[in-house]
Amino acid sequence: MQTDILVIGQGICGTFLSYYLDKAGVDYLVIDDSREDAPSRVAAGIINPVTGRRVVTVWKADEIIPYSWEAYGEIGALLGITAISQKNILDFFPNPFMRESFLKKKAEDNPYINLVETDYSHLFNYEFGIGSIQPAYTAHLQTLLPAWRNYLQTHQRLLSETVDPAQIVIDQDIVRYKDIRAKKIIFCDGAAGNENPYFANLPFAPNKGEALLVTIPGLAQDHIYKKSITLAPLPEPELFWAGSNYLWEFEDSRPTSEFYEQTIQQLQHFLKIPFTVVDHLAAIRPATVERRPFTGFHPVHTAVGILNGMGTKGCSLAPYFAKQLCDHITGGVPLSPEADISRYTKVLSR
Ligand SMILES: Cc1cc2nc3c(=O)[nH]c(=O)nc-3n(C[C@H](O)[C@H](O)[C@H](O)COP(=O)(O)OP(=O)(O)OC[C@H]3O[C@@H](n4cnc5c(N)ncnc54)[C@H](O)[C@@H]3O)c2cc1C
């Protein structure tokens, strides 16, 4: 079998990369083993313009946030699904300092934040007021990934198996894997990239995160609610995603009892209405030391590329950088220098 681009992995990176290759009329094949513990199958899908205790505007927010809305809208229209919804964030200040930070940013004319006057005291325990963050979205990865997989299958563009990178042979400008010959191979293999022989030298900083899925009858699914825990509505009625933690040291990707117990306590403190836990998920985020993605082609093995390192922001960064990589492949458009792996030429040439 012959193809132009072999894409390894169909998380959110491989999904958008193959979508743009498809749209550009490039011949491609995706190989994916659909791991349950891939972060794209665990994420809340939140796309937000400001983040953290200090209410910092995220990197490239003005470009990437509107781009995400359009990209998910477009792929959703092709597949006949809703792939994204606007769900602004209600940020319940957990202490006076967070309220102060928020007010300071508001005074600096941050366009993404406002104070909220609505009373939520019948639903939540809070003492220091509420801010809103808008526009914020949830990408419906639980709907999108299987729908795109189905599209790939229907168009004979998917092989469902695990690729052993040791079986890949790079013969000058030709990539061979079993009976497949391709002009280029692009790894969208998430946290597995940390052990991928071509890219293991990149400064990955894998980071484990967990979430509980909970039903909360009586809580409107029109916002994301945040205090010490984030509650993000999922497409199913009454269902919310509750998370998360950031573990830099971990033995495996399995859920932990510590997170389970701590999250139940946080939910009991935050909510005044009953909830039921229906699932507990965990995954390893493909984060990077300097919190910027890895995209582009290997300096020595020039037929081998990567789209990875999305960290905590894969839902917003993946569509933007997948499009950029596709334009780079088809039209030589330069990659953003902050994301281009040519910044690690020395390390990758060892
Ligand atoms: C708890 C949690 C919450 C999160 N919440 C958010 C959020 O709200 N918003 C946000 O933007 N981001 C969030 N993230 C981060 C986001 O999930 C990641 O940045 C993103 O999913 C990474 O996508 P990816 O495609 O690079 O990797 P992955 O999701 O890991 O996908 C890799 C794919 O490649 C396949 N694969 C790997 N190796 C092989 C191989 N050798 N052969 C075949 N297939 C292979 C896997 O099966 C998988 O399908 C969250 C992460 C976690 C853990």
Short mmCIF file of C-alpha atoms and ligand atoms in Angstrom, two decimals:
data_model
loop_
_atom_site.label_atom_id
_atom_site.label_comp_id
_atom_site.label_asym_id
_atom_site.label_seq_id
_atom_site.Cartn_x
_atom_site.Cartn_y
_atom_site.Cartn_z
CA MET A 1 0.00 0.00 0.00
CA GLN A 2 1.25 3.48 -0.90
CA THR A 3 0.29 6.81 0.65
CA ASP A 4 1.72 10.31 0.99
CA ILE A 5 1.35 10.89 4.74
CA LEU A 6 1.18 8.26 7.44
CA VAL A 7 -0.35 9.72 10.63
CA ILE A 8 0.30 7.78 13.86
CA GLY A 9 -2.39 8.45 16.47
CA GLN A 10 -5.96 9.71 16.37
CA GLY A 11 -6.26 11.76 19.53
CA ILE A 12 -7.22 15.39 19.01
CA CYS A 13 -3.91 16.09 17.17
CA GLY A 14 -4.22 13.19 14.74
CA THR A 15 -7.91 13.94 14.24
CA PHE A 16 -7.33 17.54 13.16
CA LEU A 17 -4.17 16.79 11.18
CA SER A 18 -5.95 14.08 9.16
CA TYR A 19 -9.00 16.33 8.78
CA TYR A 20 -6.92 19.12 7.22
CA LEU A 21 -4.99 16.67 5.02
CA ASP A 22 -8.33 15.28 3.86
CA LYS A 23 -9.61 18.78 3.14
CA ALA A 24 -6.45 19.66 1.20
CA GLY A 25 -6.85 16.54 -0.96
CA VAL A 26 -3.63 14.91 0.34
CA ASP A 27 -3.41 11.11 0.29
CA TYR A 28 -3.04 9.89 3.90
CA LEU A 29 -3.54 6.94 6.22
CA VAL A 30 -4.08 7.04 10.00
CA ILE A 31 -2.92 4.23 12.31
CA ASP A 32 -4.35 4.36 15.82
CA ASP A 33 -4.89 1.91 18.66
CA SER A 34 -7.58 3.97 20.42
CA ARG A 35 -6.17 3.78 23.98
CA GLU A 36 -8.80 4.41 26.62
CA ASP A 37 -6.29 6.32 28.72
CA ALA A 38 -5.38 8.79 25.96
CA PRO A 39 -5.97 12.30 27.35
CA SER A 40 -8.15 13.14 24.35
CA ARG A 41 -10.60 10.51 25.70
CA VAL A 42 -10.41 11.88 29.26
CA ALA A 43 -10.31 15.68 28.78
CA ALA A 44 -13.13 18.05 29.67
CA GLY A 45 -12.65 19.79 26.33
CA ILE A 46 -12.50 23.25 27.87
CA ILE A 47 -11.27 26.07 25.65
CA ASN A 48 -10.81 29.22 27.72
CA PRO A 49 -9.13 32.55 27.05
CA VAL A 50 -7.82 33.14 30.60
CA THR A 51 -6.48 30.69 33.11
CA GLY A 52 -5.00 30.15 36.55
CA ARG A 53 -5.01 31.91 39.88
CA ARG A 54 -3.54 35.06 38.37
CA VAL A 55 -6.20 35.24 35.62
CA VAL A 56 -3.58 35.20 32.86
CA THR A 57 -4.64 35.50 29.21
CA VAL A 58 -3.53 32.30 27.48
CA TRP A 59 -0.86 32.20 24.77
CA LYS A 60 -2.17 33.48 21.39
CA ALA A 61 -5.72 33.68 22.83
CA ASP A 62 -6.93 36.31 20.35
CA GLU A 63 -6.05 34.06 17.43
CA ILE A 64 -6.49 30.55 18.80
CA ILE A 65 -9.80 30.85 20.65
CA PRO A 66 -11.85 32.10 17.66
CA TYR A 67 -9.94 29.68 15.41
CA SER A 68 -10.99 26.74 17.61
CA TRP A 69 -14.65 27.72 17.49
CA GLU A 70 -14.56 27.76 13.69
CA ALA A 71 -12.49 24.60 13.31
CA TYR A 72 -14.74 22.45 15.54
CA GLY A 73 -17.81 23.99 13.90
CA GLU A 74 -16.48 23.05 10.46
CA ILE A 75 -15.52 19.45 11.25
CA GLY A 76 -18.81 19.03 13.15
CA ALA A 77 -20.76 20.23 10.09
CA LEU A 78 -18.92 17.72 7.87
CA LEU A 79 -19.70 14.87 10.28
CA GLY A 80 -23.25 15.98 11.13
CA ILE A 81 -22.48 16.33 14.87
CA THR A 82 -22.17 19.14 17.40
CA ALA A 83 -18.43 19.23 18.08
CA ILE A 84 -18.32 22.41 20.20
CA SER A 85 -20.63 24.49 22.42
CA GLN A 86 -20.19 27.86 24.04
CA LYS A 87 -20.14 27.40 27.83
CA ASN A 88 -18.87 30.49 29.58
CA ILE A 89 -17.11 29.94 32.90
CA LEU A 90 -18.57 31.00 36.24
CA ASP A 91 -15.55 31.44 38.50
CA PHE A 92 -16.61 31.30 42.18
CA PHE A 93 -13.78 33.04 44.02
CA PRO A 94 -12.54 30.64 46.73
CA ASN A 95 -10.94 33.47 48.79
CA PRO A 96 -10.62 37.29 48.83
CA PHE A 97 -7.20 37.16 47.11
CA MET A 98 -8.63 35.50 44.01
CA ARG A 99 -11.36 38.11 43.90
CA GLU A 100 -8.67 40.82 44.14
CA SER A 101 -6.64 39.28 41.28
CA PHE A 102 -9.75 39.13 39.16
CA LEU A 103 -10.71 42.74 39.89
CA LYS A 104 -7.17 43.87 39.10
CA LYS A 105 -7.28 42.19 35.68
CA LYS A 106 -10.73 43.65 35.08
CA ALA A 107 -9.37 47.13 35.87
CA GLU A 108 -6.66 46.50 33.26
CA ASP A 109 -9.45 46.07 30.69
CA ASN A 110 -9.07 42.34 30.15
CA PRO A 111 -11.84 41.80 27.54
CA TYR A 112 -12.53 38.21 28.60
CA ILE A 113 -13.71 38.75 32.19
CA ASN A 114 -16.63 40.33 34.06
CA LEU A 115 -18.20 40.30 37.50
CA VAL A 116 -21.48 38.40 37.88
CA GLU A 117 -24.40 39.60 40.00
CA THR A 118 -26.72 36.57 39.59
CA ASP A 119 -27.44 34.71 42.82
CA TYR A 120 -26.35 31.05 42.75
CA SER A 121 -26.62 30.50 46.49
CA HIS A 122 -29.39 27.86 46.14
CA LEU A 123 -26.92 25.68 44.18
CA PHE A 124 -23.43 26.47 45.46
CA ASN A 125 -21.58 27.43 48.64
CA TYR A 126 -19.56 30.59 48.02
CA GLU A 127 -18.71 33.73 49.95
CA PHE A 128 -16.54 35.98 47.82
CA GLY A 129 -18.56 36.54 44.67
CA ILE A 130 -18.40 35.26 41.11
CA GLY A 131 -16.55 36.27 37.98
CA SER A 132 -17.38 35.19 34.45
CA ILE A 133 -14.91 34.24 31.74
CA GLN A 134 -16.15 34.50 28.17
CA PRO A 135 -16.18 33.33 25.49
CA ALA A 136 -15.35 29.82 26.74
CA TYR A 137 -16.23 26.59 24.97
CA THR A 138 -16.38 22.85 25.49
CA ALA A 139 -15.15 20.70 22.62
CA HIS A 140 -17.13 17.46 22.53
CA LEU A 141 -14.23 15.07 22.12
CA GLN A 142 -16.32 12.10 23.26
CA THR A 143 -18.54 12.69 20.20
CA LEU A 144 -15.93 14.00 17.76
CA LEU A 145 -13.23 11.31 18.06
CA PRO A 146 -15.50 8.32 17.34
CA ALA A 147 -17.31 10.25 14.57
CA TRP A 148 -14.00 11.10 12.84
CA ARG A 149 -12.81 7.51 13.33
CA ASN A 150 -15.97 6.34 11.60
CA TYR A 151 -15.31 8.80 8.72
CA LEU A 152 -11.75 7.47 8.37
CA GLN A 153 -12.97 3.88 8.38
CA THR A 154 -15.66 4.59 5.78
CA HIS A 155 -13.06 6.20 3.51
CA GLN A 156 -10.48 3.39 3.99
CA ARG A 157 -8.11 5.76 5.76
CA LEU A 158 -7.70 3.91 9.10
CA LEU A 159 -5.69 0.98 10.36
CA SER A 160 -6.58 -0.01 13.90
CA GLU A 161 -3.37 -1.31 15.47
CA THR A 162 -0.37 -0.35 17.61
CA VAL A 163 2.66 0.83 15.69
CA ASP A 164 6.02 -0.32 17.00
CA PRO A 165 8.36 2.52 15.97
CA ALA A 166 11.16 -0.07 15.75
CA GLN A 167 9.40 -1.55 12.71
CA ILE A 168 9.57 1.72 10.81
CA VAL A 169 12.31 1.91 8.22
CA ILE A 170 13.37 5.26 6.80
CA ASP A 171 14.97 4.72 3.42
CA GLN A 172 16.20 8.12 2.28
CA ASP A 173 12.91 9.86 1.45
CA ILE A 174 10.67 6.81 1.76
CA VAL A 175 9.07 5.59 4.98
CA ARG A 176 8.29 1.88 5.19
CA TYR A 177 6.09 0.27 7.80
CA LYS A 178 5.12 -3.35 7.12
CA ASP A 179 3.63 -3.28 3.58
CA ILE A 180 2.97 0.49 3.66
CA ARG A 181 5.20 2.97 1.83
CA ALA A 182 4.74 6.68 2.56
CA LYS A 183 6.52 9.91 1.72
CA LYS A 184 6.23 11.14 5.31
CA ILE A 185 5.24 9.83 8.71
CA ILE A 186 3.86 12.17 11.39
CA PHE A 187 3.65 11.09 15.00
CA CYS A 188 0.59 12.36 16.89
CA ASP A 189 1.13 9.76 19.60
CA GLY A 190 0.60 11.92 22.71
CA ALA A 191 2.48 10.95 25.86
CA ALA A 192 3.96 7.92 24.02
CA GLY A 193 6.08 10.50 22.16
CA ASN A 194 8.24 10.69 25.28
CA GLU A 195 9.52 7.18 24.45
CA ASN A 196 9.39 7.46 20.67
CA PRO A 197 12.97 6.80 19.41
CA TYR A 198 12.81 9.75 17.01
CA PHE A 199 11.58 12.32 19.52
CA ALA A 200 12.45 11.04 23.02
CA ASN A 201 15.17 13.73 23.27
CA LEU A 202 12.60 16.52 23.15
CA PRO A 203 11.93 18.11 26.57
CA PHE A 204 8.62 16.44 27.33
CA ALA A 205 7.28 16.90 30.89
CA PRO A 206 4.47 14.32 31.12
CA ASN A 207 1.87 15.12 33.69
CA LYS A 208 -0.97 12.96 34.97
CA GLY A 209 -4.52 14.21 35.42
CA GLU A 210 -7.77 12.67 36.63
CA ALA A 211 -11.49 13.40 36.51
CA LEU A 212 -14.73 12.08 37.93
CA LEU A 213 -17.85 11.91 35.79
CA VAL A 214 -20.84 12.88 37.94
CA THR A 215 -24.54 13.33 37.37
CA ILE A 216 -26.01 16.44 39.01
CA PRO A 217 -29.79 16.61 38.49
CA GLY A 218 -30.97 20.21 38.77
CA LEU A 219 -27.74 21.92 37.69
CA ALA A 220 -28.10 23.75 34.35
CA GLN A 221 -25.61 22.60 31.70
CA ASP A 222 -25.22 26.10 30.24
CA HIS A 223 -21.96 27.04 32.05
CA ILE A 224 -18.69 25.64 33.29
CA TYR A 225 -18.58 26.10 37.09
CA LYS A 226 -15.26 26.56 38.84
CA LYS A 227 -14.09 26.90 42.43
CA SER A 228 -11.33 24.67 43.80
CA ILE A 229 -12.68 22.12 41.30
CA THR A 230 -13.96 22.59 37.74
CA LEU A 231 -17.37 21.22 36.72
CA ALA A 232 -17.78 21.08 32.94
CA PRO A 233 -21.05 20.00 31.33
CA LEU A 234 -20.88 17.02 28.95
CA PRO A 235 -23.37 16.45 26.11
CA GLU A 236 -25.42 13.77 27.98
CA PRO A 237 -28.24 15.16 30.17
CA GLU A 238 -27.23 15.85 33.83
CA LEU A 239 -23.64 14.66 33.21
CA PHE A 240 -20.64 16.75 34.32
CA TRP A 241 -16.88 16.28 34.23
CA ALA A 242 -15.21 17.14 37.58
CA GLY A 243 -11.45 17.70 37.75
CA SER A 244 -8.56 17.85 37.81
CA ASN A 245 -5.15 17.30 39.40
CA TYR A 246 -1.62 17.75 38.01
CA LEU A 247 0.78 15.02 39.10
CA TRP A 248 4.39 15.30 38.00
CA GLU A 249 5.36 12.06 39.70
CA PHE A 250 3.33 8.95 39.02
CA GLU A 251 3.79 5.24 38.42
CA ASP A 252 1.13 4.65 35.79
CA SER A 253 -1.92 6.22 34.19
CA ARG A 254 -4.47 4.58 36.50
CA PRO A 255 -6.99 6.54 38.61
CA THR A 256 -5.97 7.09 42.25
CA SER A 257 -8.04 6.79 45.43
CA GLU A 258 -6.47 10.08 46.70
CA PHE A 259 -8.00 12.04 43.84
CA TYR A 260 -11.33 10.24 44.23
CA GLU A 261 -11.64 11.09 47.91
CA GLN A 262 -10.38 14.66 47.57
CA THR A 263 -12.76 15.40 44.68
CA ILE A 264 -15.79 14.00 46.52
CA GLN A 265 -14.94 16.31 49.43
CA GLN A 266 -14.51 19.32 47.14
CA LEU A 267 -17.84 18.60 45.46
CA GLN A 268 -19.57 18.26 48.83
CA HIS A 269 -18.17 21.65 49.87
CA PHE A 270 -19.03 23.36 46.59
CA LEU A 271 -22.48 21.92 45.76
CA LYS A 272 -25.67 22.34 47.79
CA ILE A 273 -27.48 19.74 45.65
CA PRO A 274 -26.90 15.96 45.40
CA PHE A 275 -24.56 14.35 42.88
CA THR A 276 -23.69 10.77 41.90
CA VAL A 277 -20.29 9.58 40.69
CA VAL A 278 -20.57 7.40 37.57
CA ASP A 279 -16.93 7.07 36.45
CA HIS A 280 -13.32 7.90 37.36
CA LEU A 281 -10.84 8.57 34.52
CA ALA A 282 -7.13 9.31 34.31
CA ALA A 283 -4.57 10.03 31.60
CA ILE A 284 -1.10 11.42 31.04
CA ARG A 285 -0.93 14.84 29.42
CA PRO A 286 1.83 15.27 26.80
CA ALA A 287 3.14 18.44 28.45
CA THR A 288 6.47 20.08 27.66
CA VAL A 289 9.06 21.84 29.81
CA GLU A 290 8.54 25.25 28.19
CA ARG A 291 4.77 24.77 27.70
CA ARG A 292 4.85 25.06 23.92
CA PRO A 293 3.83 22.43 21.36
CA PHE A 294 6.19 20.31 19.25
CA THR A 295 5.50 20.52 15.54
CA GLY A 296 7.50 20.07 12.33
CA PHE A 297 10.05 17.64 10.92
CA HIS A 298 13.08 15.90 12.37
CA PRO A 299 16.33 17.65 11.35
CA VAL A 300 18.09 14.37 10.48
CA HIS A 301 15.20 12.07 9.49
CA THR A 302 13.44 14.69 7.42
CA ALA A 303 10.56 12.39 6.43
CA VAL A 304 9.59 12.03 10.11
CA GLY A 305 7.34 14.67 11.64
CA ILE A 306 5.54 15.38 14.89
CA LEU A 307 2.44 17.15 16.19
CA ASN A 308 2.50 16.80 19.96
CA GLY A 309 3.28 18.52 23.27
CA MET A 310 -0.14 20.15 23.68
CA GLY A 311 -0.03 19.81 27.49
CA THR A 312 -3.14 21.10 29.23
CA LYS A 313 -4.42 22.91 26.13
CA GLY A 314 -4.76 20.29 23.40
CA CYS A 315 -8.36 21.18 22.62
CA SER A 316 -7.52 24.73 21.57
CA LEU A 317 -3.96 24.25 20.28
CA ALA A 318 -4.45 21.09 18.18
CA PRO A 319 -6.73 22.54 15.45
CA TYR A 320 -4.54 25.63 14.99
CA PHE A 321 -1.22 23.79 14.83
CA ALA A 322 -2.64 20.91 12.76
CA LYS A 323 -3.74 23.44 10.12
CA GLN A 324 -0.34 25.11 10.24
CA LEU A 325 1.47 21.78 9.81
CA CYS A 326 -0.82 20.83 6.93
CA ASP A 327 -0.14 24.19 5.20
CA HIS A 328 3.57 23.66 5.82
CA ILE A 329 3.41 20.24 4.11
CA THR A 330 1.29 21.33 1.17
CA GLY A 331 2.56 24.88 0.63
CA GLY A 332 5.79 25.32 2.59
CA VAL A 333 4.11 27.82 4.93
CA PRO A 334 6.49 28.50 7.87
CA LEU A 335 5.64 27.06 11.28
CA SER A 336 5.38 29.28 14.37
CA PRO A 337 8.96 29.45 15.68
CA GLU A 338 7.74 28.88 19.29
CA ALA A 339 6.29 25.50 18.24
CA ASP A 340 8.65 24.42 15.43
CA ILE A 341 10.96 21.60 16.60
CA SER A 342 13.77 23.17 14.58
CA ARG A 343 14.45 24.99 17.87
CA TYR A 344 15.77 21.63 19.12
CA THR A 345 17.93 20.79 16.10
CA LYS A 346 21.01 20.25 18.25
CA VAL A 347 19.28 17.93 20.72
CA LEU A 348 17.57 15.95 17.95
CA SER A 349 20.78 15.57 15.95
CA ARG A 350 22.60 13.71 18.75
C1 LIG B 1 -7.67 15.03 33.10
C2 LIG B 1 -7.36 15.84 31.88
C3 LIG B 1 -8.14 16.93 31.56
C4 LIG B 1 -7.86 17.69 30.43
N1 LIG B 1 -8.68 18.72 30.12
C5 LIG B 1 -8.41 19.49 29.04
C6 LIG B 1 -9.27 20.56 28.68
O1 LIG B 1 -10.30 20.78 29.31
N2 LIG B 1 -8.93 21.35 27.63
C7 LIG B 1 -7.79 21.11 26.89
O2 LIG B 1 -7.52 21.85 25.96
N3 LIG B 1 -6.99 20.07 27.19
C8 LIG B 1 -7.26 19.27 28.23
N4 LIG B 1 -6.43 18.23 28.55
C9 LIG B 1 -5.23 18.03 27.73
C10 LIG B 1 -5.59 17.32 26.42
O3 LIG B 1 -6.35 16.21 26.74
C11 LIG B 1 -4.32 16.93 25.67
O4 LIG B 1 -3.53 18.08 25.43
C12 LIG B 1 -4.66 16.31 24.32
O5 LIG B 1 -5.69 15.37 24.44
C13 LIG B 1 -3.45 15.64 23.69
O6 LIG B 1 -3.88 15.09 22.48
P1 LIG B 1 -2.93 14.23 21.54
O7 LIG B 1 -3.70 13.94 20.30
O8 LIG B 1 -1.61 14.92 21.42
O9 LIG B 1 -2.60 12.91 22.36
P2 LIG B 1 -3.52 11.67 22.82
O10 LIG B 1 -4.82 12.11 23.29
O11 LIG B 1 -2.66 10.89 23.75
O12 LIG B 1 -3.73 10.82 21.51
C14 LIG B 1 -2.72 9.97 21.02
C15 LIG B 1 -3.38 8.88 20.18
O13 LIG B 1 -2.35 8.09 19.61
C16 LIG B 1 -2.60 6.71 19.84
N5 LIG B 1 -1.28 6.08 19.89
C17 LIG B 1 -0.24 6.40 20.71
N6 LIG B 1 0.82 5.63 20.40
C18 LIG B 1 0.42 4.83 19.38
C19 LIG B 1 1.09 3.81 18.62
N7 LIG B 1 2.37 3.48 18.83
N8 LIG B 1 0.39 3.16 17.64
C20 LIG B 1 -0.91 3.50 17.39
N9 LIG B 1 -1.56 4.46 18.07
C21 LIG B 1 -0.90 5.11 19.04
C22 LIG B 1 -3.40 6.68 21.14
O14 LIG B 1 -4.20 5.52 21.23
C23 LIG B 1 -4.26 7.94 21.00
O15 LIG B 1 -5.44 7.66 20.29
C24 LIG B 1 -6.73 17.39 29.63
C25 LIG B 1 -5.95 16.28 29.94
C26 LIG B 1 -6.27 15.50 31.04
C27 LIG B 1 -5.43 14.29 31.35
#
